[in-house]
mmCIF file of C-alpha atoms (C1' of nucleotides) in Angstrom:
data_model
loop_
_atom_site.group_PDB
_atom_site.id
_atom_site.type_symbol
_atom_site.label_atom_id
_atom_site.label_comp_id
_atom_site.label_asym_id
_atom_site.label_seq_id
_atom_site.Cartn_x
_atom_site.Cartn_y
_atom_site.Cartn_z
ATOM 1 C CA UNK L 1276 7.240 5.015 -24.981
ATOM 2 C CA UNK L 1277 4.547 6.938 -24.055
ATOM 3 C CA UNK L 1278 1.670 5.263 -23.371
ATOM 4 C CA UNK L 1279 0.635 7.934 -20.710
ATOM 5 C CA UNK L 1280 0.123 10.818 -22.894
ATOM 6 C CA UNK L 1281 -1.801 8.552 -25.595
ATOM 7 C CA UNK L 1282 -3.934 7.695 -23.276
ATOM 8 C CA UNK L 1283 -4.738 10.900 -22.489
ATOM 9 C CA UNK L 1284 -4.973 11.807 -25.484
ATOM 10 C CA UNK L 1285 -7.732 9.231 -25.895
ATOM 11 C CA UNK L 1286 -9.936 10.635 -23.567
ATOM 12 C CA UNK L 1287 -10.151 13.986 -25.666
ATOM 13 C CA UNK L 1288 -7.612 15.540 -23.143
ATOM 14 C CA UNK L 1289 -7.435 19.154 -23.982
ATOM 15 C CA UNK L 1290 -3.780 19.184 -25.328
ATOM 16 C CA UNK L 1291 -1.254 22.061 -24.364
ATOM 17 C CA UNK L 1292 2.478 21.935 -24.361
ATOM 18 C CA UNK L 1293 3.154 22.230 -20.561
ATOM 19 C CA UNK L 1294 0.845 19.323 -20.288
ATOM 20 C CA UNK L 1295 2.571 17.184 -22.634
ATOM 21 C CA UNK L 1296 5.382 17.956 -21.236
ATOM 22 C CA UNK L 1297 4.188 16.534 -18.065
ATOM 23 C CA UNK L 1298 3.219 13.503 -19.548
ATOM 24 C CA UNK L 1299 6.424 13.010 -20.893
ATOM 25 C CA UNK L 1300 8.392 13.375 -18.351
ATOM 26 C CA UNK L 1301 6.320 11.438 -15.827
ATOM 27 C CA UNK L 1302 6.009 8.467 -18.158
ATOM 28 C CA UNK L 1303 7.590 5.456 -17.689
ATOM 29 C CA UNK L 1304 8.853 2.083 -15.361
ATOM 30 C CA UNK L 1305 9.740 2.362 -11.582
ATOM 31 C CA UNK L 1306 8.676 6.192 -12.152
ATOM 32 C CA UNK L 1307 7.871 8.068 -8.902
ATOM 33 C CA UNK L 1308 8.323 11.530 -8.734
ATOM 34 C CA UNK L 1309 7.352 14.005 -6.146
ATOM 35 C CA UNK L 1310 5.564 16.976 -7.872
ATOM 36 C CA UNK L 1311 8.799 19.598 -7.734
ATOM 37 C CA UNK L 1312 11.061 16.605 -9.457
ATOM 38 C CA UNK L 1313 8.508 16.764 -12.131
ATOM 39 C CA UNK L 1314 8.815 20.634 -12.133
ATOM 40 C CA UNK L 1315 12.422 20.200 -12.195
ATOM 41 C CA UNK L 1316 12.781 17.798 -15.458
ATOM 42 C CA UNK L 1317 9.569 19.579 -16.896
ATOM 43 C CA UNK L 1318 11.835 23.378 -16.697
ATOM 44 C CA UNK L 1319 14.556 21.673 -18.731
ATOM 45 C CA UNK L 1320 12.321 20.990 -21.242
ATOM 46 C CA UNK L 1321 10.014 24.134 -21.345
ATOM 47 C CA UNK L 1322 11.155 26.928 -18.836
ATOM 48 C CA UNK L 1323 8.269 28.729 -18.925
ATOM 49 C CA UNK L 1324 6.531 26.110 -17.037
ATOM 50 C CA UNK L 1325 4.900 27.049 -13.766
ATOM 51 C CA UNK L 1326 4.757 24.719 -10.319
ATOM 52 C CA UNK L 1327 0.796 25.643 -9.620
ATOM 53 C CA UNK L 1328 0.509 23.907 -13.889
ATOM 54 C CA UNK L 1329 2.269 21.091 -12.964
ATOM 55 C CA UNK L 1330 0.440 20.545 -9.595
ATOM 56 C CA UNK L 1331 -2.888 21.046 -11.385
ATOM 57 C CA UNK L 1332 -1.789 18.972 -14.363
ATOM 58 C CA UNK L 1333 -0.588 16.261 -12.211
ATOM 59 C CA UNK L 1334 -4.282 16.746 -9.819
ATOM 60 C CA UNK L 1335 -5.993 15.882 -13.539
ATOM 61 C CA UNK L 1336 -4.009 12.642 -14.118
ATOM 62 C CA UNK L 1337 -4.601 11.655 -11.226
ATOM 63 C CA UNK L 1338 -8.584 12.139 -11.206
ATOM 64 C CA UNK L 1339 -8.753 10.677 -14.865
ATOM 65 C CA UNK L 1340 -7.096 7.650 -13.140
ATOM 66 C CA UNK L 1341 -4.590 7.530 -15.344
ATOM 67 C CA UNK L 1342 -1.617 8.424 -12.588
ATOM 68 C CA UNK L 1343 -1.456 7.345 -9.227
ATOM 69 C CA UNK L 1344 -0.569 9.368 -5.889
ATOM 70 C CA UNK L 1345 1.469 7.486 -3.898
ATOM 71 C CA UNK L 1346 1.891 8.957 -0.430
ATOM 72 C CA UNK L 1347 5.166 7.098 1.118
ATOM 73 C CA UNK L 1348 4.728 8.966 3.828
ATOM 74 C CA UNK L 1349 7.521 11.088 3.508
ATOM 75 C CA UNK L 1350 7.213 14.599 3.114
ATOM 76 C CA UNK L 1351 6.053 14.695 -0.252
ATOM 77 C CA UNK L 1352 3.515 12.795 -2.733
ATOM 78 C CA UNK L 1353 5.117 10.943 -5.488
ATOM 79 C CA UNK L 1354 3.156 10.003 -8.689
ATOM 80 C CA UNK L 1355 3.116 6.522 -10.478
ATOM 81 C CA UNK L 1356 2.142 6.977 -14.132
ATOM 82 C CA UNK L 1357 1.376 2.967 -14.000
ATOM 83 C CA UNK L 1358 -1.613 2.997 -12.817
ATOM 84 C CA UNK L 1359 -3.420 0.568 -15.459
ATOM 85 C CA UNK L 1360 -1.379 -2.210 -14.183
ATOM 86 C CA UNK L 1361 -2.188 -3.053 -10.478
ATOM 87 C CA UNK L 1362 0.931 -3.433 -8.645
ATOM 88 C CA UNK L 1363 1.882 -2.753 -4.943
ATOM 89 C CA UNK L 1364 4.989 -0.981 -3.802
ATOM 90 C CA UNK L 1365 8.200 -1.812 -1.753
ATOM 91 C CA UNK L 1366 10.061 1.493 -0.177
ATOM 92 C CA UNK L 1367 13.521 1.239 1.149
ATOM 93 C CA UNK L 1368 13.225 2.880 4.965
ATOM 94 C CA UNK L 1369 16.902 3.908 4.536
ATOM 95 C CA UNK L 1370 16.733 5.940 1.350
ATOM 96 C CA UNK L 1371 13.251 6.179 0.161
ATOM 97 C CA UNK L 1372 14.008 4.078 -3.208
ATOM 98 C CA UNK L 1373 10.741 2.877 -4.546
ATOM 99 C CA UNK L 1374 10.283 -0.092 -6.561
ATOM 100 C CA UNK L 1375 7.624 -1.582 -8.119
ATOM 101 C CA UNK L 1376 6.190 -5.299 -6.766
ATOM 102 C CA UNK L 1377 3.655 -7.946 -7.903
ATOM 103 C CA UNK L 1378 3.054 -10.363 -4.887
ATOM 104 C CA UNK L 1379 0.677 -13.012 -5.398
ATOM 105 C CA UNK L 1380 -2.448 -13.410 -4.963
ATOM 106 C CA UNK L 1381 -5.476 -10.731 -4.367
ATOM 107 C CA UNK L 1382 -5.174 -8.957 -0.755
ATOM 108 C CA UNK L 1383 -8.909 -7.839 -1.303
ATOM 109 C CA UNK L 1384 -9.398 -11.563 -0.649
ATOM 110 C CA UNK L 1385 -7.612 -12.181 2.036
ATOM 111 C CA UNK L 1386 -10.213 -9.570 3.842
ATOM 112 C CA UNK L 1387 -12.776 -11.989 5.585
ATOM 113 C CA UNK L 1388 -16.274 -10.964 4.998
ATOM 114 C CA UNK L 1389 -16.538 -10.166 9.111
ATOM 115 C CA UNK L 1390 -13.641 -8.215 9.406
ATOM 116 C CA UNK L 1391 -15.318 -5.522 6.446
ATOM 117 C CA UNK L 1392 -18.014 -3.862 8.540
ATOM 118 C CA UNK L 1393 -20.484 -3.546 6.087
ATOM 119 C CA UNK L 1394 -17.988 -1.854 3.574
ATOM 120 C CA UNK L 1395 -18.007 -2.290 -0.268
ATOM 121 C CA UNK L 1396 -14.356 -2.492 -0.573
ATOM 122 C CA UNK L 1397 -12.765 -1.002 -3.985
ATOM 123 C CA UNK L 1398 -9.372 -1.753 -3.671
ATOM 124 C CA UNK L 1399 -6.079 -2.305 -1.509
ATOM 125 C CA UNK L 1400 -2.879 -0.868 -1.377
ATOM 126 C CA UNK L 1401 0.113 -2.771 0.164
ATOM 127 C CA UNK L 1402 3.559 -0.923 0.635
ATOM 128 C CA UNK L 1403 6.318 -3.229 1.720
ATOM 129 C CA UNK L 1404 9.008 -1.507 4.023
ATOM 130 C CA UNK L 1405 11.946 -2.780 3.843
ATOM 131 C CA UNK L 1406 16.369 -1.962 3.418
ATOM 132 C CA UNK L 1407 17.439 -1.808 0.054
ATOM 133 C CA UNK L 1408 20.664 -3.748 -0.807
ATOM 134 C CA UNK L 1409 22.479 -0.061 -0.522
ATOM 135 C CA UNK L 1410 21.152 0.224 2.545
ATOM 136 C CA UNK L 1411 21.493 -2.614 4.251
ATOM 137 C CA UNK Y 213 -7.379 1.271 29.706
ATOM 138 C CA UNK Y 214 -4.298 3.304 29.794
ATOM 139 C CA UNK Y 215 -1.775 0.282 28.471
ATOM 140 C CA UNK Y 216 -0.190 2.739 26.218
ATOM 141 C CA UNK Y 217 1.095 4.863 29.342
ATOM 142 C CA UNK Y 218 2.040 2.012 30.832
ATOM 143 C CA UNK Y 219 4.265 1.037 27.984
ATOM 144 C CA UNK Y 220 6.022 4.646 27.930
ATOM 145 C CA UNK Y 221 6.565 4.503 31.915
ATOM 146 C CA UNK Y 222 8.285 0.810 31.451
ATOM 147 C CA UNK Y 223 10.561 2.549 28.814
ATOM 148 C CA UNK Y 224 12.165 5.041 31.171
ATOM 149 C CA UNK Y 225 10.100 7.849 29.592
ATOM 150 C CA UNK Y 226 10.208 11.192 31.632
ATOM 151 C CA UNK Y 227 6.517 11.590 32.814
ATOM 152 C CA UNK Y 228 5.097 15.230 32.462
ATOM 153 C CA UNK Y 229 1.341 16.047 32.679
ATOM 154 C CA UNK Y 230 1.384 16.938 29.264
ATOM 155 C CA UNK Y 231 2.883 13.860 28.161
ATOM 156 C CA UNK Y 232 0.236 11.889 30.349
ATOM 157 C CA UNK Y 233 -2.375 13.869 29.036
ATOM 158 C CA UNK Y 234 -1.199 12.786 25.202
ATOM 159 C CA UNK Y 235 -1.209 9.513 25.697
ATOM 160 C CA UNK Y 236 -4.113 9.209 27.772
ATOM 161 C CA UNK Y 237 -6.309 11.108 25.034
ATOM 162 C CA UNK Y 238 -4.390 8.750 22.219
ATOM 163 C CA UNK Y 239 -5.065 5.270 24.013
ATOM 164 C CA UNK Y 240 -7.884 2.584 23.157
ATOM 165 C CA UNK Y 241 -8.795 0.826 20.471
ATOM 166 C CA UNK Y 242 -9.864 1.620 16.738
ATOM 167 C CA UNK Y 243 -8.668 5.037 17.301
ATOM 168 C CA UNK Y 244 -6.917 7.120 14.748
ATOM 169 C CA UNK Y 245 -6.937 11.036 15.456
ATOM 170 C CA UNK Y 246 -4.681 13.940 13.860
ATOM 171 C CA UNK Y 247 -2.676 15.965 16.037
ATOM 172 C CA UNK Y 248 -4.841 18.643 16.113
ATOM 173 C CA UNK Y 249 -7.948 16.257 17.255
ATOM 174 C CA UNK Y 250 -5.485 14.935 19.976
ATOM 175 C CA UNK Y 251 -4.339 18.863 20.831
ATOM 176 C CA UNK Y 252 -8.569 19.429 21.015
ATOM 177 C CA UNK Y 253 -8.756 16.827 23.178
ATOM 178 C CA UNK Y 254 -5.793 17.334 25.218
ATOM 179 C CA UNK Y 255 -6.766 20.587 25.618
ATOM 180 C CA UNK Y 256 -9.986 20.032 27.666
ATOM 181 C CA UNK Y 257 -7.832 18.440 30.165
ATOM 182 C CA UNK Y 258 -4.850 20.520 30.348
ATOM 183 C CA UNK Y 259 -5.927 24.200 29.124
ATOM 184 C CA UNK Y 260 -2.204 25.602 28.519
ATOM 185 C CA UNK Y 261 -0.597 22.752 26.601
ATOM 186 C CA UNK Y 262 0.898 23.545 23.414
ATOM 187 C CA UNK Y 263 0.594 22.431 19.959
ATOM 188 C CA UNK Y 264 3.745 22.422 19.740
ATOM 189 C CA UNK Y 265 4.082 20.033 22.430
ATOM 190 C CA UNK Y 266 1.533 18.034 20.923
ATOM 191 C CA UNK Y 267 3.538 17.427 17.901
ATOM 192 C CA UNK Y 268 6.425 16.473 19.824
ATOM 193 C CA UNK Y 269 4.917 14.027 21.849
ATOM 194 C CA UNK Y 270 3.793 12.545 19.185
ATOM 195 C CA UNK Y 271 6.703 12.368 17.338
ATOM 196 C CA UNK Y 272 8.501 10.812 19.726
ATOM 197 C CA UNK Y 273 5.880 7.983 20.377
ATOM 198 C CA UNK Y 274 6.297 7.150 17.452
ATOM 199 C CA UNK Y 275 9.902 7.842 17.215
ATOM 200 C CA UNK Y 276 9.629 4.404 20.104
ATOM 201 C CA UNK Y 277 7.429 2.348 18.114
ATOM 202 C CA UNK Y 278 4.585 2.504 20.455
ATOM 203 C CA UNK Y 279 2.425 4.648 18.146
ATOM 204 C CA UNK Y 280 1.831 3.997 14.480
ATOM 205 C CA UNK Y 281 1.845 7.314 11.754
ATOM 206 C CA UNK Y 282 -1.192 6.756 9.387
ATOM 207 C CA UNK Y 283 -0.888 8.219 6.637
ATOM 208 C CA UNK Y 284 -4.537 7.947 4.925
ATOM 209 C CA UNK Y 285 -3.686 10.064 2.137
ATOM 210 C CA UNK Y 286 -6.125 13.214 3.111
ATOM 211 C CA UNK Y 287 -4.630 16.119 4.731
ATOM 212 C CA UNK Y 288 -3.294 15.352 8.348
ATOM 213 C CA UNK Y 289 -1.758 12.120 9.682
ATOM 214 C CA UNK Y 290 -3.197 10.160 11.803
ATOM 215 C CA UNK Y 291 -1.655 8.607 14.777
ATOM 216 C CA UNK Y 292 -2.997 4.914 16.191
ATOM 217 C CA UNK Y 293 -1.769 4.012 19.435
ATOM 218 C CA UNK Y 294 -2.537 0.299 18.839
ATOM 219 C CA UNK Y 295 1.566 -0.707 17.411
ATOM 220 C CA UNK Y 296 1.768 -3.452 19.092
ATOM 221 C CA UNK Y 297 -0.672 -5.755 17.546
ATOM 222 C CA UNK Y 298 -0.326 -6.185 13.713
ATOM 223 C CA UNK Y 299 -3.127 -5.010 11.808
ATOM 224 C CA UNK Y 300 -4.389 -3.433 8.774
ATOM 225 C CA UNK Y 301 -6.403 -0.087 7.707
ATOM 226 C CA UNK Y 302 -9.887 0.038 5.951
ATOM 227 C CA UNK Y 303 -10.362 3.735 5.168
ATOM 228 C CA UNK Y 304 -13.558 5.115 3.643
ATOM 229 C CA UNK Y 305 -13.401 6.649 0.158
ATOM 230 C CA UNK Y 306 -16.031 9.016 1.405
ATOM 231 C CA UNK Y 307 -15.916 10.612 4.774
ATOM 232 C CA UNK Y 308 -12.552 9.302 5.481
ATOM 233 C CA UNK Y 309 -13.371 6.942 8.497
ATOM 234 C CA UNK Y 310 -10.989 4.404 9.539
ATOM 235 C CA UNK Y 311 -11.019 0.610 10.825
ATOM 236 C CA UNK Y 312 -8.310 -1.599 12.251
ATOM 237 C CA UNK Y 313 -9.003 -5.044 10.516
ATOM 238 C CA UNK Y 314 -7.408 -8.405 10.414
ATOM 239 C CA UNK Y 315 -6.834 -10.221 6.653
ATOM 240 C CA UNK Y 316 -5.970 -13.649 6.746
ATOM 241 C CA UNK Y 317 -2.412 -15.002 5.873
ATOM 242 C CA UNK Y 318 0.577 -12.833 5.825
ATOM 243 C CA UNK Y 319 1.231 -10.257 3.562
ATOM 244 C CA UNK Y 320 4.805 -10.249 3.618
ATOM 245 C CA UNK Y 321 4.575 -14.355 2.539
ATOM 246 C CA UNK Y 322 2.918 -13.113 -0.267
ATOM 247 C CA UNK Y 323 6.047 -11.332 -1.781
ATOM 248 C CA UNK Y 324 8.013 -13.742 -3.821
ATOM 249 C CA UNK Y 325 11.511 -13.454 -3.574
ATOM 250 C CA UNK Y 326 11.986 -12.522 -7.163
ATOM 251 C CA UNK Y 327 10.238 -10.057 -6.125
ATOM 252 C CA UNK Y 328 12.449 -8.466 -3.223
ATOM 253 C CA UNK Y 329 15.095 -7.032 -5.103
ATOM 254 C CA UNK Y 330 17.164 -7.591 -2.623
ATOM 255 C CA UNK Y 331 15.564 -5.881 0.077
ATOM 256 C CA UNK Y 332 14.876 -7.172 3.175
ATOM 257 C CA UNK Y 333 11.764 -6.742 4.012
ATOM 258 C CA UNK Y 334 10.807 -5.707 7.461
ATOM 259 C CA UNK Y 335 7.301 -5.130 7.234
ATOM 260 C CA UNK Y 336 4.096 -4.685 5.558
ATOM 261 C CA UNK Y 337 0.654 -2.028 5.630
ATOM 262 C CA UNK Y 338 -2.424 -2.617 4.087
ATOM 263 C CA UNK Y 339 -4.497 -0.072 3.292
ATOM 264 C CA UNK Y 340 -8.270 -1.164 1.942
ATOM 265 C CA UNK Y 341 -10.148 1.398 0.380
ATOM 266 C CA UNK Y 342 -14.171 1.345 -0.152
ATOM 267 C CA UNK Y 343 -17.512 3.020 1.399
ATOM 268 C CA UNK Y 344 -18.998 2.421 4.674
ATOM 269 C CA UNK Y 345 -22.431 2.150 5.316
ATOM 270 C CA UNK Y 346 -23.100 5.437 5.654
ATOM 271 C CA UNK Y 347 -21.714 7.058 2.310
ATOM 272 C CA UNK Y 348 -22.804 3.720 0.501
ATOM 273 C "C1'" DC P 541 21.025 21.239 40.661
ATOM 274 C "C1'" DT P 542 21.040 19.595 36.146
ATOM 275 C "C1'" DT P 543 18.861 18.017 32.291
ATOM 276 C "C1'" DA P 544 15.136 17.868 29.482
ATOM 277 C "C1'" DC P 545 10.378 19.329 28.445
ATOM 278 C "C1'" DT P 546 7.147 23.232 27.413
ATOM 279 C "C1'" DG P 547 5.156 27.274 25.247
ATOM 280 C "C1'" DC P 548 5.245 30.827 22.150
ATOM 281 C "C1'" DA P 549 5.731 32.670 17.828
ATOM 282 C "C1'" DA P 550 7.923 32.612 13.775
ATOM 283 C "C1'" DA P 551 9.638 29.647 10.094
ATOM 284 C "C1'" DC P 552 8.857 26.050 6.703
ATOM 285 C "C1'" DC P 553 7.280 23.175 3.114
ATOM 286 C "C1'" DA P 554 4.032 21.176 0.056
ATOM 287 C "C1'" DT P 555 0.034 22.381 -2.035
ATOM 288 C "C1'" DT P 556 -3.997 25.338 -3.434
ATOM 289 C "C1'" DT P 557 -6.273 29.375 -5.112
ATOM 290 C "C1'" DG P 558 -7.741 34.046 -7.238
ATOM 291 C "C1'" DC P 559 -7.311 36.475 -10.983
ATOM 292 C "C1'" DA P 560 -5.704 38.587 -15.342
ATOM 293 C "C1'" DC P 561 -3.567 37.023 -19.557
ATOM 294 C "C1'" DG P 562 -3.059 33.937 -23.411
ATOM 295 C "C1'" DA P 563 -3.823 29.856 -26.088
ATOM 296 C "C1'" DT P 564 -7.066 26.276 -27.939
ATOM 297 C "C1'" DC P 565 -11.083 24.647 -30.274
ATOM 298 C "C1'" DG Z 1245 -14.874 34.400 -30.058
ATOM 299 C "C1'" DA Z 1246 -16.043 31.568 -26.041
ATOM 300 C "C1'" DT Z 1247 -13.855 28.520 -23.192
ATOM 301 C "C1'" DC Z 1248 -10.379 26.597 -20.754
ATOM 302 C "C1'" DG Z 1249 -5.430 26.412 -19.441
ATOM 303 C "C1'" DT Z 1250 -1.468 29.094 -17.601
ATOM 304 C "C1'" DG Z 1251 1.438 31.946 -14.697
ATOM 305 C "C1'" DC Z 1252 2.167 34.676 -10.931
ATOM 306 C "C1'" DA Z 1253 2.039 35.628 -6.330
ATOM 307 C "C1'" DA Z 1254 -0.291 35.381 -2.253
ATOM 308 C "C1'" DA Z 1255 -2.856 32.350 0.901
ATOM 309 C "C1'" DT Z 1256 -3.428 27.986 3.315
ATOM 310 C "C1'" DG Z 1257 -2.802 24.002 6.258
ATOM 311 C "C1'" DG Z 1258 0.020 20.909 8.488
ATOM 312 C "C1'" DT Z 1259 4.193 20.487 10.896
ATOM 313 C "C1'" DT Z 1260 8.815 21.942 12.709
ATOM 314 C "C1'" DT Z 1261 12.066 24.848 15.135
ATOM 315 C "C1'" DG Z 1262 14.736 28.403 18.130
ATOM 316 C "C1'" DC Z 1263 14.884 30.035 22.325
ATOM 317 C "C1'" DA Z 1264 13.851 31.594 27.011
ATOM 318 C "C1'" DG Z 1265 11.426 29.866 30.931
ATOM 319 C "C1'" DT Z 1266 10.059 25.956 33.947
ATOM 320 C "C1'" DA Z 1267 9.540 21.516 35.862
ATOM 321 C "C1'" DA Z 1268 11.137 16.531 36.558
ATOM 322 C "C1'" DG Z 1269 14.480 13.432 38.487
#
DNA sequence: CTTACTGCAAACCATTTGCACGATC
DNA sequence: GATCGTGCAAATGGTTTGCAGTAAG
């Protein structure tokens, strides 16, 4: 279970209980929650628990690299707690469903050397759009 | 030049100065401006329009699929008037400047049907991430 | 003449921030 | 006990909306 907060802990994270709570609740497969949904499930567990701490906690996981931000270009961000394994993403135009995808092969190099402008490219994010079976 | 207006007139599209002005300021290529660099722009042409307006015209380009929403994870959006030919982003980790490129092969081959879900897929964005010359 | 676009200002939503309090090392 | 995290509430930035006025077809 969770690997996340390990992890963090790891790295000599500074260890309270909001942000554990965090941790927790973000943790997980085919996770992607928008900031206020992790509010919402982190309140059930410790009501205390303010948005601007889970909006900072979140902004920490994210710069340790340990959580991704995944802007689906919806209203909100959502936040991927996988982010050791690369993976792309596939969102359902319909209802926003997100689901985790592994296509093969490395996009980075299928970006000719002429087409990078003198860039030092660091990584590549591919979101597949798409109807999910509910959907369609 | 102005192939983007041209598109919108073909389409029926009630023609207003303001509307004219919008996509005038939005055409060419490798351009990708927020709203409120197109309203800037706009505005040295037409003093009185909106923002308001701005944002609507926008929206509803896009709303026809002749403009493309960019979201490169920043602040704003950015809007690239170039729809109609497929291509991909390369966005600078460090001042945020953006390039239309061209990777070989087709992304959405690259997603193996195990893979799908059961989606269909309808499209696919790349976004590359790395430094340009400049912030190198 | 009718329909639809525009401008204004106020509303909205997600996110950030300043600051005093409280918990951790 | 010094430092760093937390909570609150207010501020911010981007975007949307309601409505009266105005222009396009």
């Amino acid at each position: 279970m969770s690997d996340l907060l390990e992890r963090l802990r790891d790295r000599g994270w500074r260890l309270t209980s909001q942000r554990r709570v965090v941790a927790e609740v973000l943790d997980g497969e085919h996770v992607h929650l928008t900031a206020d949904e992790v509010h919402a499930r982190a309140v059930a567990r410790l009501p205390e628990i303010s948005r601007a701490t889970v909006y900072n906690t979140l902004g920490e996981m994210v710069a340790l690299g340990e959580v991704l931000e995944v802007a689906t270009d919806g209203r909100a961000k959502r936040y991927d707690p996988n982010a050791r394994h690369s993976h792309q993403h596939l969102v359902c135009s319909g209802c926003g469903a997100i689901r985790d995808v592994h296509p093969d092969g490395d996009p980075i190099a299928a970006l000719p050397a002429a087409e990078r402008f003198g860039f030092t490219i660091s990584g590549a994010e591919i979101t597949y759009r798409g109807l999910c079976p509910d959907c369609a």
